Amino acid sequence: MASWVAEDLVQTEGKNEAPEDDAERCLNLLIGQGMVQVTKKKLNGNVKSIRLPNALRQYWLSKAQQATTLRDHIYTRSELFLGNDMIRHLVDHLDRKDISFVHIHGGCDTSSESLTHYYQDVLSFRSFDTRRESKPGEEVGNFLRRCISSSCFLLLRVLDLENVFRPNLPEALGELTQLRYLGLRSTFLEMLPSSISKLQNLQTLDLKHTNISTLPNSIWKLQQLQHLYFSEGYQSKLKPQLSIGSLTTLQTLCGLFVDEDTPVRDGLNRLLNLRKLGLTVSSQPKAMSSQLQVVADWVLNLNHLRSLRVKSIDYNNQPWDLELKPLTGNSMLCSLGGFPQLRVLKLWKLDLLGEWSVEKGALPALRDLEIRYCERLPMLPAELQHRTFLKIEVQPAR
């Protein structure tokens, strides 16, 4: 959804509506009309991946082949027609028949004029080079470096290198000042160029499943950043450099590791517009007792929150007891006005929870409720038992 927004493919209908909501509505419309098929869903029930139905795929493949044949015919006839062949959306499929294959994977002998001709007006670049060796990272890094030095990609809004093994990002990346979406998920990248602070229009930074444990301090300068995904497995941390007004537009913060040094008080707790939050907290009870209270108070003030995931780990990265007193214990109350945007609620392995009350009108946006292994919870709150649009899944204690 974020990449659609970055390319201005959706327009919001209401003043208070986020562009991501409109993108989700458009996607559901395409699904409902059979234009695309869902292949995988997230844990919260949202769509994770889609594909074209086979009939549509074959149709567009035939159209693409016709276009390729026509283009090749024009190339052999005259160079005068090349001016009409500028690329707006570049996708690397490792297809040797594609004109961009030589530019990306064929070495450094491509002239600056040739690169400018094809890539001066590119708005998005996505690579599907999933080879697990050094070549993908080197080749895509060299391609980016040569394009930028040739004044190409200066209009680029989306750069998605998901699954490209350790892309060698050039320091000149900061010259792509129109970039809104930087996708580096599953790249195993180890560090970012410091010039990232120059990407003042960046809205999404996806570092999930990378080897990046600490971001450069310049991350605080990205005033338009809305979605930030950390690498949870590497205990990604933020340095205490948060200044007043920094990252106040943030809607998504996932994969962040919180210990006693994390700037939560007078720092992260100023981020009150979050719609999705995922935290992993340290299991040091003495050092973390006051910090956990600050985290809990912060979470309870997030009125726009739709998705919350909090877990605790020990020194060996294994699950540990989570002690957030305002959010766990033997009773839970969902009061009117609390978490008004929450859509999905999952209660797992809450051994002490014996009473759950929901005030009338509370949790109005809740659509998906899942309860697993809560052996002391006798029944659903009366307020939720007869809601028509609520999907309920209950799994008994083991």
Short mmCIF file of C-alpha atoms in Angstrom, two decimals:
data_model
loop_
_atom_site.label_atom_id
_atom_site.label_comp_id
_atom_site.label_asym_id
_atom_site.label_seq_id
_atom_site.Cartn_x
_atom_site.Cartn_y
_atom_site.Cartn_z
CA MET A 1 0.00 0.00 0.00
CA ALA A 2 2.79 2.41 0.90
CA SER A 3 4.43 2.08 -2.51
CA TRP A 4 1.08 2.85 -4.21
CA VAL A 5 0.84 6.01 -2.13
CA ALA A 6 4.44 6.92 -2.96
CA GLU A 7 3.64 6.78 -6.68
CA ASP A 8 0.44 8.83 -6.27
CA LEU A 9 -1.66 5.93 -7.57
CA VAL A 10 -4.43 6.65 -5.06
CA GLN A 11 -6.22 9.79 -3.97
CA THR A 12 -8.01 10.19 -0.65
CA GLU A 13 -11.72 10.93 -0.68
CA GLY A 14 -12.09 12.36 2.83
CA LYS A 15 -10.13 15.06 4.62
CA ASN A 16 -9.37 12.82 7.60
CA GLU A 17 -8.66 9.70 5.56
CA ALA A 18 -5.13 8.38 5.18
CA PRO A 19 -3.99 7.53 1.62
CA GLU A 20 -3.27 3.97 2.81
CA ASP A 21 -6.98 3.54 3.59
CA ASP A 22 -7.89 4.50 0.05
CA ALA A 23 -5.23 2.16 -1.33
CA GLU A 24 -6.67 -0.69 0.74
CA ARG A 25 -10.16 0.10 -0.55
CA CYS A 26 -8.92 0.04 -4.15
CA LEU A 27 -7.19 -3.30 -3.54
CA ASN A 28 -10.34 -4.83 -2.06
CA LEU A 29 -12.28 -3.56 -5.07
CA LEU A 30 -9.83 -5.27 -7.46
CA ILE A 31 -10.10 -8.48 -5.42
CA GLY A 32 -13.90 -8.31 -5.40
CA GLN A 33 -13.99 -7.87 -9.18
CA GLY A 34 -11.65 -10.81 -9.74
CA MET A 35 -8.91 -8.64 -11.24
CA VAL A 36 -6.35 -9.96 -8.72
CA GLN A 37 -6.22 -12.99 -6.44
CA VAL A 38 -5.04 -13.14 -2.83
CA THR A 39 -2.14 -15.57 -2.37
CA LYS A 40 -1.16 -14.84 1.22
CA LYS A 41 -2.58 -13.01 4.23
CA LYS A 42 -0.94 -11.44 7.26
CA LEU A 43 -1.64 -12.58 10.83
CA ASN A 44 -4.10 -9.72 11.25
CA GLY A 45 -6.10 -10.83 8.23
CA ASN A 46 -4.90 -8.12 5.85
CA VAL A 47 -3.70 -8.99 2.36
CA LYS A 48 0.03 -9.70 2.17
CA SER A 49 0.51 -10.73 -1.46
CA ILE A 50 -1.58 -10.97 -4.63
CA ARG A 51 -1.26 -12.24 -8.18
CA LEU A 52 -3.02 -11.87 -11.50
CA PRO A 53 -5.52 -14.60 -12.41
CA ASN A 54 -4.01 -16.91 -15.00
CA ALA A 55 -6.28 -15.70 -17.82
CA LEU A 56 -5.33 -12.05 -17.25
CA ARG A 57 -1.68 -12.96 -16.90
CA GLN A 58 -1.66 -14.73 -20.26
CA TYR A 59 -3.46 -11.80 -21.88
CA TRP A 60 -0.94 -9.21 -20.66
CA LEU A 61 2.00 -11.46 -21.50
CA SER A 62 0.79 -11.65 -25.09
CA LYS A 63 0.43 -7.86 -25.18
CA ALA A 64 3.94 -7.47 -23.78
CA GLN A 65 5.34 -9.82 -26.40
CA GLN A 66 3.62 -7.85 -29.16
CA ALA A 67 5.08 -4.63 -27.79
CA THR A 68 8.56 -6.17 -27.57
CA THR A 69 8.37 -7.39 -31.17
CA LEU A 70 7.26 -3.97 -32.37
CA ARG A 71 9.95 -2.22 -30.35
CA ASP A 72 12.70 -4.48 -31.71
CA HIS A 73 11.48 -3.79 -35.26
CA ILE A 74 11.64 -0.05 -34.65
CA TYR A 75 15.16 -0.29 -33.21
CA THR A 76 16.44 -2.04 -36.33
CA ARG A 77 14.79 0.52 -38.58
CA SER A 78 15.88 3.81 -37.08
CA GLU A 79 17.28 5.42 -33.95
CA LEU A 80 14.85 8.30 -34.40
CA PHE A 81 12.05 6.39 -32.68
CA LEU A 82 14.00 5.84 -29.47
CA GLY A 83 12.90 9.16 -28.06
CA ASN A 84 9.43 7.70 -27.53
CA ASP A 85 10.76 4.76 -25.54
CA MET A 86 11.67 6.38 -22.22
CA ILE A 87 11.03 4.16 -19.21
CA ARG A 88 8.83 5.36 -16.34
CA HIS A 89 8.64 2.15 -14.27
CA LEU A 90 11.73 -0.05 -14.33
CA VAL A 91 11.55 -3.68 -13.19
CA ASP A 92 14.55 -6.02 -13.18
CA HIS A 93 13.47 -9.64 -13.77
CA LEU A 94 16.91 -10.85 -14.92
CA ASP A 95 15.43 -11.16 -18.41
CA ARG A 96 18.24 -11.07 -20.98
CA LYS A 97 15.77 -9.98 -23.67
CA ASP A 98 15.02 -6.77 -21.79
CA ILE A 99 16.97 -3.68 -22.79
CA SER A 100 17.74 -2.89 -19.13
CA PHE A 101 19.49 -6.24 -18.49
CA VAL A 102 22.74 -5.09 -20.09
CA HIS A 103 22.58 -1.75 -18.28
CA ILE A 104 22.11 -3.38 -14.86
CA HIS A 105 24.09 -6.61 -15.19
CA GLY A 106 26.34 -6.10 -18.18
CA GLY A 107 29.18 -4.11 -16.68
CA CYS A 108 30.22 -0.47 -16.54
CA ASP A 109 30.79 0.26 -20.22
CA THR A 110 27.35 1.81 -20.82
CA SER A 111 27.64 5.43 -21.90
CA SER A 112 26.20 8.23 -19.83
CA GLU A 113 24.12 9.35 -22.81
CA SER A 114 22.53 5.92 -23.11
CA LEU A 115 21.58 5.82 -19.43
CA THR A 116 20.16 9.34 -19.61
CA HIS A 117 18.10 8.43 -22.65
CA TYR A 118 16.32 5.56 -20.91
CA TYR A 119 16.24 6.42 -17.21
CA GLN A 120 16.00 10.18 -16.91
CA ASP A 121 12.26 10.08 -16.16
CA VAL A 122 12.01 6.82 -14.18
CA LEU A 123 9.59 7.03 -11.24
CA SER A 124 10.06 3.55 -9.76
CA PHE A 125 12.75 0.88 -9.81
CA ARG A 126 12.14 -2.62 -8.48
CA SER A 127 14.60 -5.49 -8.63
CA PHE A 128 13.70 -9.19 -8.38
CA ASP A 129 17.29 -10.41 -8.44
CA THR A 130 17.15 -13.03 -5.66
CA ARG A 131 20.51 -14.74 -6.29
CA ARG A 132 22.32 -15.47 -3.04
CA GLU A 133 25.82 -14.30 -3.89
CA SER A 134 27.79 -11.06 -4.08
CA LYS A 135 26.87 -10.21 -7.67
CA PRO A 136 23.32 -8.88 -7.08
CA GLY A 137 24.46 -6.32 -4.52
CA GLU A 138 27.45 -5.21 -6.56
CA GLU A 139 25.56 -4.94 -9.84
CA VAL A 140 22.56 -3.04 -8.54
CA GLY A 141 24.91 -0.75 -6.56
CA ASN A 142 27.00 0.02 -9.65
CA PHE A 143 23.85 0.60 -11.69
CA LEU A 144 22.49 3.07 -9.14
CA ARG A 145 25.84 4.85 -8.92
CA ARG A 146 26.17 5.20 -12.70
CA CYS A 147 22.58 6.35 -13.13
CA ILE A 148 22.83 9.00 -10.43
CA SER A 149 26.16 10.29 -11.77
CA SER A 150 24.46 10.56 -15.19
CA SER A 151 21.66 12.68 -13.68
CA CYS A 152 19.18 9.80 -13.92
CA PHE A 153 16.66 8.63 -11.30
CA LEU A 154 16.34 12.20 -10.01
CA LEU A 155 12.55 11.85 -10.25
CA LEU A 156 12.57 8.42 -8.58
CA ARG A 157 9.84 7.94 -5.97
CA VAL A 158 10.06 4.20 -5.29
CA LEU A 159 13.24 2.14 -4.87
CA ASP A 160 12.38 -1.44 -3.87
CA LEU A 161 15.29 -3.88 -3.58
CA GLU A 162 13.56 -6.53 -1.45
CA ASN A 163 15.49 -9.85 -1.46
CA VAL A 164 18.48 -8.38 -3.35
CA PHE A 165 21.43 -9.75 -1.37
CA ARG A 166 23.34 -6.90 0.31
CA PRO A 167 22.87 -4.11 -2.25
CA ASN A 168 25.87 -1.80 -2.31
CA LEU A 169 24.02 1.47 -1.80
CA PRO A 170 26.10 4.46 -2.98
CA GLU A 171 26.59 7.54 -0.82
CA ALA A 172 25.05 9.45 -3.74
CA LEU A 173 21.69 7.89 -2.79
CA GLY A 174 21.00 11.14 -0.95
CA GLU A 175 20.69 12.91 -4.30
CA LEU A 176 17.40 11.10 -4.97
CA THR A 177 15.53 13.82 -3.14
CA GLN A 178 12.12 12.86 -4.60
CA LEU A 179 12.35 9.33 -3.15
CA ARG A 180 9.32 8.42 -1.02
CA TYR A 181 9.67 4.65 -0.62
CA LEU A 182 12.91 2.80 0.17
CA GLY A 183 12.36 -0.96 0.45
CA LEU A 184 15.33 -2.97 1.73
CA ARG A 185 13.47 -5.88 3.31
CA SER A 186 15.29 -9.24 3.38
CA THR A 187 18.47 -7.77 1.86
CA PHE A 188 20.72 -8.65 4.84
CA LEU A 189 22.15 -5.17 4.47
CA GLU A 190 24.49 -4.14 7.31
CA MET A 191 24.47 -0.35 7.14
CA LEU A 192 22.85 2.64 5.48
CA PRO A 193 24.68 5.54 3.84
CA SER A 194 24.73 8.64 6.04
CA SER A 195 23.30 10.64 3.14
CA ILE A 196 19.88 9.15 3.93
CA SER A 197 19.19 12.36 5.87
CA LYS A 198 18.89 14.17 2.53
CA LEU A 199 15.82 12.13 1.54
CA GLN A 200 13.46 14.73 2.93
CA ASN A 201 10.44 13.33 1.06
CA LEU A 202 10.93 9.75 2.28
CA GLN A 203 7.68 8.29 3.62
CA THR A 204 8.55 4.60 4.03
CA LEU A 205 11.81 2.98 5.17
CA ASP A 206 11.61 -0.82 5.32
CA LEU A 207 14.59 -2.49 7.02
CA LYS A 208 12.85 -5.69 8.09
CA HIS A 209 15.06 -8.81 7.88
CA THR A 210 18.29 -6.86 7.45
CA ASN A 211 21.46 -6.94 9.57
CA ILE A 212 21.09 -3.29 10.56
CA SER A 213 21.05 -2.92 14.34
CA THR A 214 21.46 0.84 14.68
CA LEU A 215 20.30 3.60 12.37
CA PRO A 216 22.41 6.71 11.74
CA ASN A 217 21.44 9.71 13.84
CA SER A 218 20.41 11.47 10.65
CA ILE A 219 17.21 9.38 10.66
CA TRP A 220 15.69 12.06 12.91
CA LYS A 221 15.86 14.57 10.06
CA LEU A 222 13.30 12.69 7.93
CA GLN A 223 10.32 14.87 8.75
CA GLN A 224 7.96 13.19 6.24
CA LEU A 225 8.63 9.61 7.41
CA GLN A 226 5.38 7.72 8.05
CA HIS A 227 6.32 4.02 8.04
CA LEU A 228 9.49 2.66 9.69
CA TYR A 229 10.18 -1.07 9.84
CA PHE A 230 13.17 -2.27 11.86
CA SER A 231 14.90 -5.63 11.81
CA GLU A 232 13.47 -7.32 14.90
CA GLY A 233 15.98 -10.19 14.95
CA TYR A 234 18.92 -7.81 15.28
CA GLN A 235 17.51 -5.92 18.26
CA SER A 236 17.40 -2.71 16.27
CA LYS A 237 17.65 0.31 18.53
CA LEU A 238 17.25 4.05 18.28
CA LYS A 239 19.88 6.33 19.74
CA PRO A 240 18.58 9.00 22.16
CA GLN A 241 18.73 11.87 19.67
CA LEU A 242 15.04 12.60 19.42
CA SER A 243 14.34 16.33 19.17
CA ILE A 244 11.06 18.15 19.51
CA GLY A 245 8.93 17.66 16.43
CA SER A 246 10.98 14.75 15.03
CA LEU A 247 9.07 11.95 13.27
CA THR A 248 5.69 13.26 14.44
CA THR A 249 4.14 12.07 11.16
CA LEU A 250 5.07 8.45 11.92
CA GLN A 251 2.13 6.03 11.58
CA THR A 252 4.00 2.71 11.62
CA LEU A 253 6.84 1.72 13.96
CA CYS A 254 7.63 -1.98 13.92
CA GLY A 255 10.50 -4.18 15.10
CA LEU A 256 11.99 -1.71 17.58
CA PHE A 257 13.98 -3.13 20.51
CA VAL A 258 13.42 -1.31 23.80
CA ASP A 259 15.85 -1.47 26.71
CA GLU A 260 16.69 0.92 29.56
CA ASP A 261 18.59 3.24 27.20
CA THR A 262 15.83 3.64 24.62
CA PRO A 263 14.50 7.23 24.50
CA VAL A 264 10.87 6.52 25.40
CA ARG A 265 10.16 9.26 27.96
CA ASP A 266 10.16 12.69 26.28
CA GLY A 267 11.06 10.90 23.06
CA LEU A 268 9.12 8.04 21.53
CA ASN A 269 6.10 8.78 23.73
CA ARG A 270 5.62 11.95 21.66
CA LEU A 271 4.67 9.81 18.68
CA LEU A 272 0.91 9.85 19.20
CA ASN A 273 -0.26 9.33 15.60
CA LEU A 274 0.84 5.70 15.38
CA ARG A 275 -1.60 3.27 13.79
CA LYS A 276 0.70 0.24 14.01
CA LEU A 277 3.25 -0.46 16.75
CA GLY A 278 5.48 -3.47 17.27
CA LEU A 279 7.97 -3.59 20.15
CA THR A 280 10.32 -6.14 21.67
CA VAL A 281 11.33 -5.28 25.25
CA SER A 282 14.29 -6.41 27.33
CA SER A 283 13.66 -8.95 30.11
CA GLN A 284 15.74 -7.17 32.77
CA PRO A 285 13.01 -6.56 35.38
CA LYS A 286 14.98 -4.32 37.76
CA ALA A 287 16.48 -2.06 35.12
CA MET A 288 13.29 -2.01 33.06
CA SER A 289 10.57 -1.53 35.70
CA SER A 290 10.24 2.24 35.31
CA GLN A 291 10.82 2.02 31.54
CA LEU A 292 7.99 -0.50 31.14
CA GLN A 293 5.64 1.86 32.95
CA VAL A 294 6.52 4.63 30.50
CA VAL A 295 5.97 2.23 27.57
CA ALA A 296 2.55 1.21 28.95
CA ASP A 297 1.49 4.82 29.47
CA TRP A 298 2.59 5.63 25.91
CA VAL A 299 0.59 2.74 24.44
CA LEU A 300 -2.53 3.73 26.35
CA ASN A 301 -2.38 7.22 24.82
CA LEU A 302 -2.31 5.99 21.21
CA ASN A 303 -5.88 6.76 20.18
CA HIS A 304 -5.27 6.00 16.49
CA LEU A 305 -3.75 2.58 17.12
CA ARG A 306 -5.02 -0.27 14.95
CA SER A 307 -2.36 -2.90 15.53
CA LEU A 308 -0.22 -3.55 18.64
CA ARG A 309 2.39 -6.23 19.17
CA VAL A 310 4.55 -6.27 22.29
CA LYS A 311 6.78 -9.15 23.38
CA SER A 312 9.63 -9.75 25.79
CA ILE A 313 12.88 -11.69 25.24
CA ASP A 314 15.79 -12.82 27.43
CA TYR A 315 19.53 -12.65 26.81
CA ASN A 316 19.33 -15.64 24.46
CA ASN A 317 16.61 -14.05 22.34
CA GLN A 318 14.03 -16.43 23.79
CA PRO A 319 10.49 -15.45 24.89
CA TRP A 320 10.24 -14.16 28.44
CA ASP A 321 7.52 -12.95 30.81
CA LEU A 322 6.05 -9.61 29.80
CA GLU A 323 5.35 -7.36 32.75
CA LEU A 324 3.26 -4.44 31.57
CA LYS A 325 0.98 -4.05 34.57
CA PRO A 326 -1.55 -1.66 32.99
CA LEU A 327 -1.96 -4.15 30.03
CA THR A 328 -1.84 -7.58 31.67
CA GLY A 329 -2.95 -9.22 35.07
CA ASN A 330 -6.31 -11.07 36.13
CA SER A 331 -8.77 -8.49 34.83
CA MET A 332 -9.05 -6.30 31.75
CA LEU A 333 -11.37 -3.41 31.01
CA CYS A 334 -11.92 -1.94 27.55
CA SER A 335 -13.57 1.40 28.24
CA LEU A 336 -15.51 3.63 25.89
CA GLY A 337 -13.11 5.77 23.88
CA GLY A 338 -10.09 3.52 24.30
CA PHE A 339 -8.41 2.23 21.11
CA PRO A 340 -11.27 3.47 18.88
CA GLN A 341 -9.49 2.39 15.66
CA LEU A 342 -8.43 -1.10 16.79
CA ARG A 343 -9.43 -3.66 14.15
CA VAL A 344 -7.67 -6.83 15.26
CA LEU A 345 -7.25 -8.13 18.82
CA LYS A 346 -5.39 -11.33 19.67
CA LEU A 347 -5.19 -12.61 23.25
CA TRP A 348 -2.65 -15.44 23.55
CA LYS A 349 -1.48 -17.37 26.62
CA LEU A 350 -2.77 -14.91 29.22
CA ASP A 351 -2.70 -17.41 32.07
CA LEU A 352 -3.93 -14.97 34.74
CA LEU A 353 -6.73 -13.31 32.80
CA GLY A 354 -9.98 -14.32 34.50
CA GLU A 355 -12.25 -11.34 33.81
CA TRP A 356 -12.73 -9.22 30.72
CA SER A 357 -15.22 -6.37 30.53
CA VAL A 358 -16.06 -4.26 27.49
CA GLU A 359 -18.14 -1.13 27.97
CA LYS A 360 -21.03 -0.47 25.61
CA GLY A 361 -19.77 1.15 22.42
CA ALA A 362 -16.12 0.34 23.12
CA LEU A 363 -13.87 -1.17 20.44
CA PRO A 364 -16.22 0.02 17.65
CA ALA A 365 -13.81 -0.81 14.81
CA LEU A 366 -12.99 -4.35 16.01
CA ARG A 367 -13.44 -6.88 13.19
CA ASP A 368 -11.23 -9.81 14.16
CA LEU A 369 -10.95 -11.34 17.65
CA GLU A 370 -8.72 -14.32 18.42
CA ILE A 371 -8.37 -15.93 21.87
CA ARG A 372 -5.88 -18.76 22.42
CA TYR A 373 -4.94 -20.65 25.57
CA CYS A 374 -6.58 -18.24 28.04
CA GLU A 375 -7.72 -21.01 30.35
CA ARG A 376 -9.17 -18.80 33.11
CA LEU A 377 -11.29 -16.64 30.83
CA PRO A 378 -14.82 -18.04 31.19
CA MET A 379 -16.71 -16.28 28.39
CA LEU A 380 -16.78 -13.41 25.94
CA PRO A 381 -17.93 -10.00 27.17
CA ALA A 382 -21.62 -9.51 26.51
CA GLU A 383 -20.91 -6.41 24.41
CA LEU A 384 -19.05 -8.53 21.83
CA GLN A 385 -21.22 -11.64 21.71
CA HIS A 386 -23.78 -10.40 19.18
CA ARG A 387 -21.79 -8.12 16.89
CA THR A 388 -22.64 -9.00 13.30
CA PHE A 389 -19.36 -8.04 11.60
CA LEU A 390 -17.01 -9.47 14.22
CA LYS A 391 -15.06 -12.61 13.32
CA ILE A 392 -14.37 -14.60 16.50
CA GLU A 393 -11.95 -17.49 16.87
CA VAL A 394 -11.48 -19.19 20.24
CA GLN A 395 -8.94 -21.93 20.83
CA PRO A 396 -9.25 -23.77 24.18
CA ALA A 397 -6.41 -24.21 26.64
CA ARG A 398 -4.05 -27.10 26.04
#
